[in-house]
PDB file of C-alpha atoms and ligand atoms in Angstrom:
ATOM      1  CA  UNK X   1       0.000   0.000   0.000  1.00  0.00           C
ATOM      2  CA  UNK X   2       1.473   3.478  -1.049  1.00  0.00           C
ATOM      3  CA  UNK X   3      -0.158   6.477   0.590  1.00  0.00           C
ATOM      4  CA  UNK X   4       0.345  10.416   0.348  1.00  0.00           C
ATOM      5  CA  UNK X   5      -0.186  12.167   3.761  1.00  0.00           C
ATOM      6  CA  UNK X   6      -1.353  15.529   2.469  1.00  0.00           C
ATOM      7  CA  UNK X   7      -2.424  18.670   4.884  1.00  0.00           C
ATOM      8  CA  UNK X   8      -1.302  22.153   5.690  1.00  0.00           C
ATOM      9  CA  UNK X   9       1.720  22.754   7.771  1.00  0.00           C
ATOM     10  CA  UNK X  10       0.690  21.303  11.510  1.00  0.00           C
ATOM     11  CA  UNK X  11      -2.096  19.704  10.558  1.00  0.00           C
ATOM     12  CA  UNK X  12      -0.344  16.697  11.810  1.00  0.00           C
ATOM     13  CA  UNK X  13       1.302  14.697   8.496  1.00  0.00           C
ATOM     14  CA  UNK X  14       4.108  13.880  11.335  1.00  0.00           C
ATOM     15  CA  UNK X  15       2.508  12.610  13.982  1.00  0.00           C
ATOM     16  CA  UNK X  16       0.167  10.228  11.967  1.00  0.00           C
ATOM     17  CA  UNK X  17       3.095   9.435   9.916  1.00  0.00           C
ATOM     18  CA  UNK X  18       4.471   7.581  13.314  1.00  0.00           C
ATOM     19  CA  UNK X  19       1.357   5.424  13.955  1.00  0.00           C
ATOM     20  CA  UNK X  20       0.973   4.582  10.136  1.00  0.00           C
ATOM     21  CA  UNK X  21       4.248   3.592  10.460  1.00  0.00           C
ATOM     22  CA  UNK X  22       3.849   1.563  13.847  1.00  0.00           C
ATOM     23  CA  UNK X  23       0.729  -0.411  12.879  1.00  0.00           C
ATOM     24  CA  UNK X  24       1.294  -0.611   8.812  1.00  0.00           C
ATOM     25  CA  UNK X  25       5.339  -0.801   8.480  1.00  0.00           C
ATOM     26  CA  UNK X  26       5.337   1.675   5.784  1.00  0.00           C
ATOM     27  CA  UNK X  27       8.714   3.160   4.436  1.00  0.00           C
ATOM     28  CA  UNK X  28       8.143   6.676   5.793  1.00  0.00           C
ATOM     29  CA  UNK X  29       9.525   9.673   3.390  1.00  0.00           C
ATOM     30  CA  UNK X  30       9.283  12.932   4.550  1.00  0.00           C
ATOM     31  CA  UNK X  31      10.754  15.691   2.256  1.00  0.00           C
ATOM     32  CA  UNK X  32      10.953  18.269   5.228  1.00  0.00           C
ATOM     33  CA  UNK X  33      13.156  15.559   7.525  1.00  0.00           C
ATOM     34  CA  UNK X  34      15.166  14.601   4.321  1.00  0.00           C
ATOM     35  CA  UNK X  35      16.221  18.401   3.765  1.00  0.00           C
ATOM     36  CA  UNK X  36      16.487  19.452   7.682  1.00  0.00           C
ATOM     37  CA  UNK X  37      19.257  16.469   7.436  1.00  0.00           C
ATOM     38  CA  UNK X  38      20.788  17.670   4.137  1.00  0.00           C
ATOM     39  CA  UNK X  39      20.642  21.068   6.369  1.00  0.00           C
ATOM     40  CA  UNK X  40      22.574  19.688   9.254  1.00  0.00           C
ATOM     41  CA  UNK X  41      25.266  17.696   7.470  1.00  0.00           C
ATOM     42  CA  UNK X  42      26.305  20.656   5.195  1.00  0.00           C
ATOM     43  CA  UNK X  43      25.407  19.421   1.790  1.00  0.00           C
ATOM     44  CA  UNK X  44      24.647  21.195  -1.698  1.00  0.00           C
ATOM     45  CA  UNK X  45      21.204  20.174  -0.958  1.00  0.00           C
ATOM     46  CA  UNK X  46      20.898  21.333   2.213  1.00  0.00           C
ATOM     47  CA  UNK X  47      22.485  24.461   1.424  1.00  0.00           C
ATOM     48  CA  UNK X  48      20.105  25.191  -1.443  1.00  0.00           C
ATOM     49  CA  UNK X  49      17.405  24.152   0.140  1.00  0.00           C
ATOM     50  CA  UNK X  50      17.788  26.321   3.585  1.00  0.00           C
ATOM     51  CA  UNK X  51      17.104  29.688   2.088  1.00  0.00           C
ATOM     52  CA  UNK X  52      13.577  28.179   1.127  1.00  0.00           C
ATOM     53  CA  UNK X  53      12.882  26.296   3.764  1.00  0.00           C
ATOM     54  CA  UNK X  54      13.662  29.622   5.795  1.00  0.00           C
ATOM     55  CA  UNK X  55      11.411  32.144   3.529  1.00  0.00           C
ATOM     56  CA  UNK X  56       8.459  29.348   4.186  1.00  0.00           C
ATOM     57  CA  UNK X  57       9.166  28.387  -0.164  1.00  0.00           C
ATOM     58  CA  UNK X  58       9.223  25.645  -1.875  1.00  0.00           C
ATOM     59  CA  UNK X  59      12.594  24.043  -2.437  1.00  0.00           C
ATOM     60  CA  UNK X  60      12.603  23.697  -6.675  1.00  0.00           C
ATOM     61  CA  UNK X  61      11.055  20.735  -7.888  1.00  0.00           C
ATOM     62  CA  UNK X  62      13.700  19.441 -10.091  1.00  0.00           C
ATOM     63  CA  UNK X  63      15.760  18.985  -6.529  1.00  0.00           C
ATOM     64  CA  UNK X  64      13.131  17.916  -4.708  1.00  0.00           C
ATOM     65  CA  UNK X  65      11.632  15.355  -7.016  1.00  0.00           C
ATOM     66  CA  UNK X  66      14.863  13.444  -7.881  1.00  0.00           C
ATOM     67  CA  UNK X  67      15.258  13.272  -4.288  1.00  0.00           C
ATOM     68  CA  UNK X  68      12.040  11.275  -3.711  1.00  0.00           C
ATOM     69  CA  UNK X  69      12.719   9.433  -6.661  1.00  0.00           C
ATOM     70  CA  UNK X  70      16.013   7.953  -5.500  1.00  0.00           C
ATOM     71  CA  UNK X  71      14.646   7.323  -2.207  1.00  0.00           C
ATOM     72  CA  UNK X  72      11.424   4.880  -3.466  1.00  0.00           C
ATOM     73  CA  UNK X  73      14.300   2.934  -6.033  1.00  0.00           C
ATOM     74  CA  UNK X  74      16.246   2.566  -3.323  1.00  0.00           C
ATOM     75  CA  UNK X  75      14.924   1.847  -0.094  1.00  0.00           C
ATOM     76  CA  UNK X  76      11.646   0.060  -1.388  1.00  0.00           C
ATOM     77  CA  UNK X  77       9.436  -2.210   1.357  1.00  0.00           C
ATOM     78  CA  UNK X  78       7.085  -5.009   1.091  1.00  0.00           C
ATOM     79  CA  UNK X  79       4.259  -3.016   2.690  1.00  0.00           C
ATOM     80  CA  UNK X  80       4.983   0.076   0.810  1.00  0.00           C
ATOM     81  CA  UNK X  81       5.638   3.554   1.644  1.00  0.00           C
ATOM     82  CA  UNK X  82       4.350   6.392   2.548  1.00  0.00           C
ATOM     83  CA  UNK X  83       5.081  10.124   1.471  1.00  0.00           C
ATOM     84  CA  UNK X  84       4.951  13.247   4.000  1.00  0.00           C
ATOM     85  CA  UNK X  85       4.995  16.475   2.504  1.00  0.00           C
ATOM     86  CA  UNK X  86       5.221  15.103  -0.859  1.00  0.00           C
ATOM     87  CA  UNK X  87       3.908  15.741  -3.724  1.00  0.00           C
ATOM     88  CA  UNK X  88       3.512  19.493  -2.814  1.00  0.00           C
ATOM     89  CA  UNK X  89       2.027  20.696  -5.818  1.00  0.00           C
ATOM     90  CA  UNK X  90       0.266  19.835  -8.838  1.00  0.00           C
ATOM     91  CA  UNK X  91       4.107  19.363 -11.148  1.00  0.00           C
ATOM     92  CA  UNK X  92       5.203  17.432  -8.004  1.00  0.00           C
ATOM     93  CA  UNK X  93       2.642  15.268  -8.334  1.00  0.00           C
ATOM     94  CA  UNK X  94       2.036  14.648 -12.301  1.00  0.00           C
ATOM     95  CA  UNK X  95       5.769  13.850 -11.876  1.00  0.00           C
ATOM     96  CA  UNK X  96       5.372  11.090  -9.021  1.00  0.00           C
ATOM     97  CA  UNK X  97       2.415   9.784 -10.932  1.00  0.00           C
ATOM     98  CA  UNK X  98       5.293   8.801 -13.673  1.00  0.00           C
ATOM     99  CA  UNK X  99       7.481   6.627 -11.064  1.00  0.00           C
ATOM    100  CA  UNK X 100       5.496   5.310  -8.237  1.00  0.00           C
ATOM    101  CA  UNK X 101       2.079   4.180  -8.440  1.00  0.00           C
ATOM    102  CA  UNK X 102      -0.336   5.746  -5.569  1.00  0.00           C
ATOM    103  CA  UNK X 103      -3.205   3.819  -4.087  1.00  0.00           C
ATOM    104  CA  UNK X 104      -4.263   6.178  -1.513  1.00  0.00           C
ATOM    105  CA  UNK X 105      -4.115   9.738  -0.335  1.00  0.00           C
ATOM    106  CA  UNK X 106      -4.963  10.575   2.920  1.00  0.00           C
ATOM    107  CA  UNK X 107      -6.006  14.705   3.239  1.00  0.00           C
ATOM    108  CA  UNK X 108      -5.885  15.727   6.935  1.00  0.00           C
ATOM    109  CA  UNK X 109      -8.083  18.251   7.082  1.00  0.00           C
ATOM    110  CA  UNK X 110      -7.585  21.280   9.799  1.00  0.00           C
ATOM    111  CA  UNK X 111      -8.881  24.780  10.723  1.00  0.00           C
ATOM    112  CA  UNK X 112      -6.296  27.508   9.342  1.00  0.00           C
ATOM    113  CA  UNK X 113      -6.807  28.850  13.171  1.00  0.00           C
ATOM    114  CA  UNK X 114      -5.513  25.857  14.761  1.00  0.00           C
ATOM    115  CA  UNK X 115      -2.086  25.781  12.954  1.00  0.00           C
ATOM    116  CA  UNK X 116      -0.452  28.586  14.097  1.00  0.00           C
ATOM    117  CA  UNK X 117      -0.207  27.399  17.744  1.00  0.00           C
ATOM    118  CA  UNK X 118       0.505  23.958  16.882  1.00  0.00           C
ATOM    119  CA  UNK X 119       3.296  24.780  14.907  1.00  0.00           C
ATOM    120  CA  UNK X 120       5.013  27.590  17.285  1.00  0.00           C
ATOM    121  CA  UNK X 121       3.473  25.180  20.494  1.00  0.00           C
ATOM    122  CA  UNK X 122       5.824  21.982  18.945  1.00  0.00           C
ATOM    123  CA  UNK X 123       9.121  20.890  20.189  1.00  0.00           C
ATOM    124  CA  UNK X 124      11.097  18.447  18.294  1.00  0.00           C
ATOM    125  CA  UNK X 125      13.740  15.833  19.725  1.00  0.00           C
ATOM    126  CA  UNK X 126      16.743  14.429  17.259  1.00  0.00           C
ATOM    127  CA  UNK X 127      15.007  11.203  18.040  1.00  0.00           C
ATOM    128  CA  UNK X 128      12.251  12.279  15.817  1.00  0.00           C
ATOM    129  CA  UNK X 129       9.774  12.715  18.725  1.00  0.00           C
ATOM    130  CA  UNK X 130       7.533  15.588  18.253  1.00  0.00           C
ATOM    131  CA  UNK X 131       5.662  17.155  21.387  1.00  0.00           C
ATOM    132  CA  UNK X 132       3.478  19.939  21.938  1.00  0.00           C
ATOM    133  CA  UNK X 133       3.923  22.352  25.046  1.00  0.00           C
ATOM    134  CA  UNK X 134       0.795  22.230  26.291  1.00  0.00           C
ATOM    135  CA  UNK X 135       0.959  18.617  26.639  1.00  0.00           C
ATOM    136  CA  UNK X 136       4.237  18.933  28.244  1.00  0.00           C
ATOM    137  CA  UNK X 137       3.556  20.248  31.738  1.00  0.00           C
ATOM    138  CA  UNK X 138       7.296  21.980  31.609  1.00  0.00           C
ATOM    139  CA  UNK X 139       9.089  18.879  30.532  1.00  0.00           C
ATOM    140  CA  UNK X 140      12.273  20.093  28.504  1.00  0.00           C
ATOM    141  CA  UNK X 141      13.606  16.595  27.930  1.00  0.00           C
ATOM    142  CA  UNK X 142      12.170  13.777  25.426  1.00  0.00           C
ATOM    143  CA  UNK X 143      10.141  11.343  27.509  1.00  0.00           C
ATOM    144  CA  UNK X 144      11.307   8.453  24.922  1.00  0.00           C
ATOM    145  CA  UNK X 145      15.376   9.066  25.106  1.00  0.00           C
ATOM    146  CA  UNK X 146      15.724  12.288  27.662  1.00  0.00           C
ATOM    147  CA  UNK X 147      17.694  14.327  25.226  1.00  0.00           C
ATOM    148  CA  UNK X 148      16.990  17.681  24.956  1.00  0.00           C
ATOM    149  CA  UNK X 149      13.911  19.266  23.061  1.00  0.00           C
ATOM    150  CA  UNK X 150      14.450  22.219  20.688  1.00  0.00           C
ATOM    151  CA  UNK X 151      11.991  24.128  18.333  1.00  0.00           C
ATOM    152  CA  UNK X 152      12.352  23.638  14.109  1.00  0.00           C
ATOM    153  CA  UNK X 153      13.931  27.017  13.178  1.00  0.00           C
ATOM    154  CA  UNK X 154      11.074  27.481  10.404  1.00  0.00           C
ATOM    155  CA  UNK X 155       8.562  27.648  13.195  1.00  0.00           C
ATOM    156  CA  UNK X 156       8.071  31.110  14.179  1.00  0.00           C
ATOM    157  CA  UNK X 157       4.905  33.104  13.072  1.00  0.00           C
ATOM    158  CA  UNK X 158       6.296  35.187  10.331  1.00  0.00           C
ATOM    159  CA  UNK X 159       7.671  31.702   8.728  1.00  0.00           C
ATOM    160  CA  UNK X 160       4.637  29.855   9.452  1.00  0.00           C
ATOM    161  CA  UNK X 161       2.370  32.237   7.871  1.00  0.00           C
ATOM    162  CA  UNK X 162       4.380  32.076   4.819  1.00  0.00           C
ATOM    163  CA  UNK X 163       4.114  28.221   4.685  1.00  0.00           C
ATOM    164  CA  UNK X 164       0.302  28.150   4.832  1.00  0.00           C
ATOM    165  CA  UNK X 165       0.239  30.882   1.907  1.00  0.00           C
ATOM    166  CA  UNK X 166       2.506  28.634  -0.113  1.00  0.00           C
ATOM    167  CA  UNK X 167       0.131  25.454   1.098  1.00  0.00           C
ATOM    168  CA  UNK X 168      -3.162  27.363  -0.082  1.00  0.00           C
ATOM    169  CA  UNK X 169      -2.053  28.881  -3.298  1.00  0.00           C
ATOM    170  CA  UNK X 170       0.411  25.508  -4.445  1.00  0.00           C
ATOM    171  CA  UNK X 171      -0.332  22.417  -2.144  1.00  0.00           C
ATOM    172  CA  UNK X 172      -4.395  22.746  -1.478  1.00  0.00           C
ATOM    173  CA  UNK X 173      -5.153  22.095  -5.211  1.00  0.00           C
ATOM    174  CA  UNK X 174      -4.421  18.513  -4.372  1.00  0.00           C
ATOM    175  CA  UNK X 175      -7.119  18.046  -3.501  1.00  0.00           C
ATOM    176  CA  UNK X 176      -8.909  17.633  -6.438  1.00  0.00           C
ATOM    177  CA  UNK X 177      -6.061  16.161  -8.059  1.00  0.00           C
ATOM    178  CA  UNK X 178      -6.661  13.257  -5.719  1.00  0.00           C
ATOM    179  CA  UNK X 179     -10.484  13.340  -5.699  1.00  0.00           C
ATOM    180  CA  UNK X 180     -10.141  13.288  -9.486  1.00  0.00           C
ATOM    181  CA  UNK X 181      -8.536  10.060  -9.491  1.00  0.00           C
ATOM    182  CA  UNK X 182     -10.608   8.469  -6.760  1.00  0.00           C
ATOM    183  CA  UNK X 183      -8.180   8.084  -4.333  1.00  0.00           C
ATOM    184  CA  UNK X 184      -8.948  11.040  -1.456  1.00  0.00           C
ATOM    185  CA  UNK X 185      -9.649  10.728   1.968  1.00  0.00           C
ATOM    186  CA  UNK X 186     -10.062  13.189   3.759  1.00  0.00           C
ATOM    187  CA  UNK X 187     -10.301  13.004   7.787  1.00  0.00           C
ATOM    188  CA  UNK X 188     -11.161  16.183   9.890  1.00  0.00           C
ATOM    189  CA  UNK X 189      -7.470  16.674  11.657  1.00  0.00           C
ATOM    190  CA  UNK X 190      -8.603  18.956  14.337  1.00  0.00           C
ATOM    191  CA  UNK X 191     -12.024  16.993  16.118  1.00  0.00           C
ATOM    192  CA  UNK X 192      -9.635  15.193  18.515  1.00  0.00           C
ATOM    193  CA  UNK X 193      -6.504  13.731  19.796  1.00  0.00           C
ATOM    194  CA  UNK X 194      -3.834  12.574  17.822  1.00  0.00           C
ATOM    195  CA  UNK X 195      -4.976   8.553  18.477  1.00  0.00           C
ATOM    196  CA  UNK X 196      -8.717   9.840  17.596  1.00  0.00           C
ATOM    197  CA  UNK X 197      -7.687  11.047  14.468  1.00  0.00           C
ATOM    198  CA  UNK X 198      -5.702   7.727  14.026  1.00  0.00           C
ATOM    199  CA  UNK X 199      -8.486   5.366  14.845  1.00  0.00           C
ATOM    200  CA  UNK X 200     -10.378   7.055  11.318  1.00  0.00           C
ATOM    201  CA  UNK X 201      -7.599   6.779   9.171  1.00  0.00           C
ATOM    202  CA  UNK X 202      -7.237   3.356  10.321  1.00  0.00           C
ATOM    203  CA  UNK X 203     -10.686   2.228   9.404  1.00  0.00           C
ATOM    204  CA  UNK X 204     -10.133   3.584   6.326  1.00  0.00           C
ATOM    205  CA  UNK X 205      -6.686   1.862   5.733  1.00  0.00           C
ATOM    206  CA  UNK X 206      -8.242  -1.475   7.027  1.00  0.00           C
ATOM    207  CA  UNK X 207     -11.192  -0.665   4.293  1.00  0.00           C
ATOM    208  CA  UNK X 208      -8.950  -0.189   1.591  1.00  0.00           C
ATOM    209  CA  UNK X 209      -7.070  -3.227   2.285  1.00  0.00           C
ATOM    210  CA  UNK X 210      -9.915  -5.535   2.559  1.00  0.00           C
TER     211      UNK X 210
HETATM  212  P1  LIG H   1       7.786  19.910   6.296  1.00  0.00           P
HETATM  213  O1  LIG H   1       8.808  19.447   7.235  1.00  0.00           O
HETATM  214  O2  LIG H   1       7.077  18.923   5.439  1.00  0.00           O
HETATM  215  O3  LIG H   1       6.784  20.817   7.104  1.00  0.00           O
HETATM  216  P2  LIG H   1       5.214  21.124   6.973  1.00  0.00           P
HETATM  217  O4  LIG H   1       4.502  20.569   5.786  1.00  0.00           O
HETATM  218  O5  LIG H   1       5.137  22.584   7.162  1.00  0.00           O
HETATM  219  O6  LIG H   1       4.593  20.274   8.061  1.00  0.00           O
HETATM  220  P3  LIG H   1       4.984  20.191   9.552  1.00  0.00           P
HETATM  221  O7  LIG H   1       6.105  19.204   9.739  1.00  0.00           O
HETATM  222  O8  LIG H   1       5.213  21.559  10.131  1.00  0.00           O
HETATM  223  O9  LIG H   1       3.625  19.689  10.195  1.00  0.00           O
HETATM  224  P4  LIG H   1       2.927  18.284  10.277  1.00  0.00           P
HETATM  225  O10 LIG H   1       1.719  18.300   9.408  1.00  0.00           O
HETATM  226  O11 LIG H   1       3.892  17.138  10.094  1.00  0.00           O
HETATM  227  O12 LIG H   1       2.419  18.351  11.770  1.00  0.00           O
HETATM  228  P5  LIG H   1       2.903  17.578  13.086  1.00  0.00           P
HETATM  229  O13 LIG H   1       2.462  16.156  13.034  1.00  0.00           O
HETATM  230  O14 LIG H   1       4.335  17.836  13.383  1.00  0.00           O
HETATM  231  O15 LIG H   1       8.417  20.972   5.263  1.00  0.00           O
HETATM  232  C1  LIG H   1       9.252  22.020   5.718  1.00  0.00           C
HETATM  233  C2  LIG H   1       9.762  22.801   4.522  1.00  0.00           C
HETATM  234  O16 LIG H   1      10.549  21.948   3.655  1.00  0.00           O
HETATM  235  C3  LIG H   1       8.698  23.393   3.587  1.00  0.00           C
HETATM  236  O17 LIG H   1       8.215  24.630   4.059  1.00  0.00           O
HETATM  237  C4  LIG H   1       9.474  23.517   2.271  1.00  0.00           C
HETATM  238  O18 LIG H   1      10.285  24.658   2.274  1.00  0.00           O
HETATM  239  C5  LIG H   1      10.364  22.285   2.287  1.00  0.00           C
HETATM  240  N1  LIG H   1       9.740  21.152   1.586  1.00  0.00           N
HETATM  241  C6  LIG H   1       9.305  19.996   2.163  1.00  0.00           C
HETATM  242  N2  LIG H   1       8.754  19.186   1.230  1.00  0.00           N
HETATM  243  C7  LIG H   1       8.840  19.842   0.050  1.00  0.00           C
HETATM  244  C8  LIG H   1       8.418  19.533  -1.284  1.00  0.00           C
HETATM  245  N3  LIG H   1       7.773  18.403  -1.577  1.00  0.00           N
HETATM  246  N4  LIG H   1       8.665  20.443  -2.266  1.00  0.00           N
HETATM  247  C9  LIG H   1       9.313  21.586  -2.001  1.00  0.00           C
HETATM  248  N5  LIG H   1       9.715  21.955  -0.751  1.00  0.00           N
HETATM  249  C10 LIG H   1       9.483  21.086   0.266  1.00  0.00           C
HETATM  250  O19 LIG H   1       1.986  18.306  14.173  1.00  0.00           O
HETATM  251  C11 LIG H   1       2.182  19.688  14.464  1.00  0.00           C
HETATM  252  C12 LIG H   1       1.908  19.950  15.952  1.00  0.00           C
HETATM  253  O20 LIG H   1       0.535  19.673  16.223  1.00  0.00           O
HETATM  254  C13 LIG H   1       2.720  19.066  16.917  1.00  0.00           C
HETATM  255  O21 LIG H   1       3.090  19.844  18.021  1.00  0.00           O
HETATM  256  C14 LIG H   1       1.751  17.964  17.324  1.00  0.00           C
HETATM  257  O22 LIG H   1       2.029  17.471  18.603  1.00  0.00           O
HETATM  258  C15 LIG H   1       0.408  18.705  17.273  1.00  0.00           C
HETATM  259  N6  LIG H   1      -0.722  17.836  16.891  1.00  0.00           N
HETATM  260  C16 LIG H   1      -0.753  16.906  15.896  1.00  0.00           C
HETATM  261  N7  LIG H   1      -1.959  16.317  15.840  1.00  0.00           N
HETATM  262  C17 LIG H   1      -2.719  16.921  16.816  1.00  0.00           C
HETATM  263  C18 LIG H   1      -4.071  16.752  17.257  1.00  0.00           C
HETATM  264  N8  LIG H   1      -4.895  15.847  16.699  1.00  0.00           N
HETATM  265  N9  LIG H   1      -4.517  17.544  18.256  1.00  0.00           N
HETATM  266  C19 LIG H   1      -3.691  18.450  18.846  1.00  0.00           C
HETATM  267  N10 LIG H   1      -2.397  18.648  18.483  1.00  0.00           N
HETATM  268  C20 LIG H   1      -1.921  17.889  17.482  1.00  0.00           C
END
């Protein structure tokens, strides 16, 4: 099974990502992690790719699309895979139409007013644990390895803002690209807790693969 997690910035790609992951054993790809890396290790890519990630842009396709590329022809699964943050707009996605066949995209669907404070409210670990502060009660450590938390650099309001412009005018459209080929589903991200949200998608995964 090979899904697309599609949904605004903090609408929670991430986070379902994991328990996809845990239950399903999907390949997990997430663009965003794969440059942040790049980022950290000092690479062309990462070089490139920090300017945009920092102005809230999208990184150029021709980069980005290789990337993801690469990654499915080389680090295939049994189960499949499943892409965060990509495709991100309509080229993106004509283009992974052309080397990866999609059975499923899953649109998490959430309030415009609910993703500023999840993004600027989330702390990260290196583990790849992501927290919120409110759920936090003053922790500063990751309760799954104790190292210490730290906020993404893109997620401060003026960035964030940016991000959900690019999402609305490039990524939303998406949408209908999926709907069009009968494979969207779309779950309301923002009626519940992370495992609520989980628990739909998972009926519809369990659905699908029936
Ligand atoms: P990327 O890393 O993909 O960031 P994003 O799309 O902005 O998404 P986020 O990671 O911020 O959010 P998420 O949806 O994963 O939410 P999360 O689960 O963490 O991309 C970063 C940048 O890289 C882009 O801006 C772009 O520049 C570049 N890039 C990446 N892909 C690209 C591409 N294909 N083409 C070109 N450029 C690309 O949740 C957020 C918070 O909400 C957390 O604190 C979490 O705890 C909380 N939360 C989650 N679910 C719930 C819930 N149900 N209730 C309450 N809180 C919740």
């Amino acid at each position: 099974m090979n899904i697309v997690l599609l949904g605004a910035p903090g609408a929670g790609k991430g986070t379902q990502a994991a328990f996809i992951q845990e239950k399903y054993g999907l390949v997990h790809i997430a663009t965003g992690d794969i440059f942040r890396a790049n980022i950290k290790g000092g690479t062309p890519i990462g070089k490139l790719a920090k300017s945009y990630i920092d102005a809230g842009k999208l990184v150029p396709d021709e980069v980005t699309c290789e990337l993801v590329k690469d990654r499915l022809l080389n680090g295939s699964s049994g189960n499949g895979f499943m892409l965060d943050g990509f495709p991100r707009n309509i080229f993106q996605a004509r283009e992974l139409d052309k080397f990866a066949d999609i059975d499923l995209c899953v649109n998490i669907d959430v309030d415009k007013s609910l993703l500023m404070d999840r993004i600027c409210g989330r702390r990260m670990c290196s583990c790849g644990a992501s927290y919120h502060v409110s759920t936090l009660g003053g922790a500063t450590t990751c309760a799954k390895c104790g190292k210490p938390l730290y906020r993404r650099e893109d997620d401060n309001p003026a960035t964030v803002e940016a991000r959900i412009n690019t999402y609305t005018q490039q990524t939303a459209p998406l949408v209908e690209y999926y709907a069009a080929q009968g494979k969207l589903f779309t779950v309301d991200g923002g009626a519940g807790s992370p495992a609520d949200i989980f628990a739909a998608i998972d009926a519809e995964l369990k659905r699908y693969l029936k």
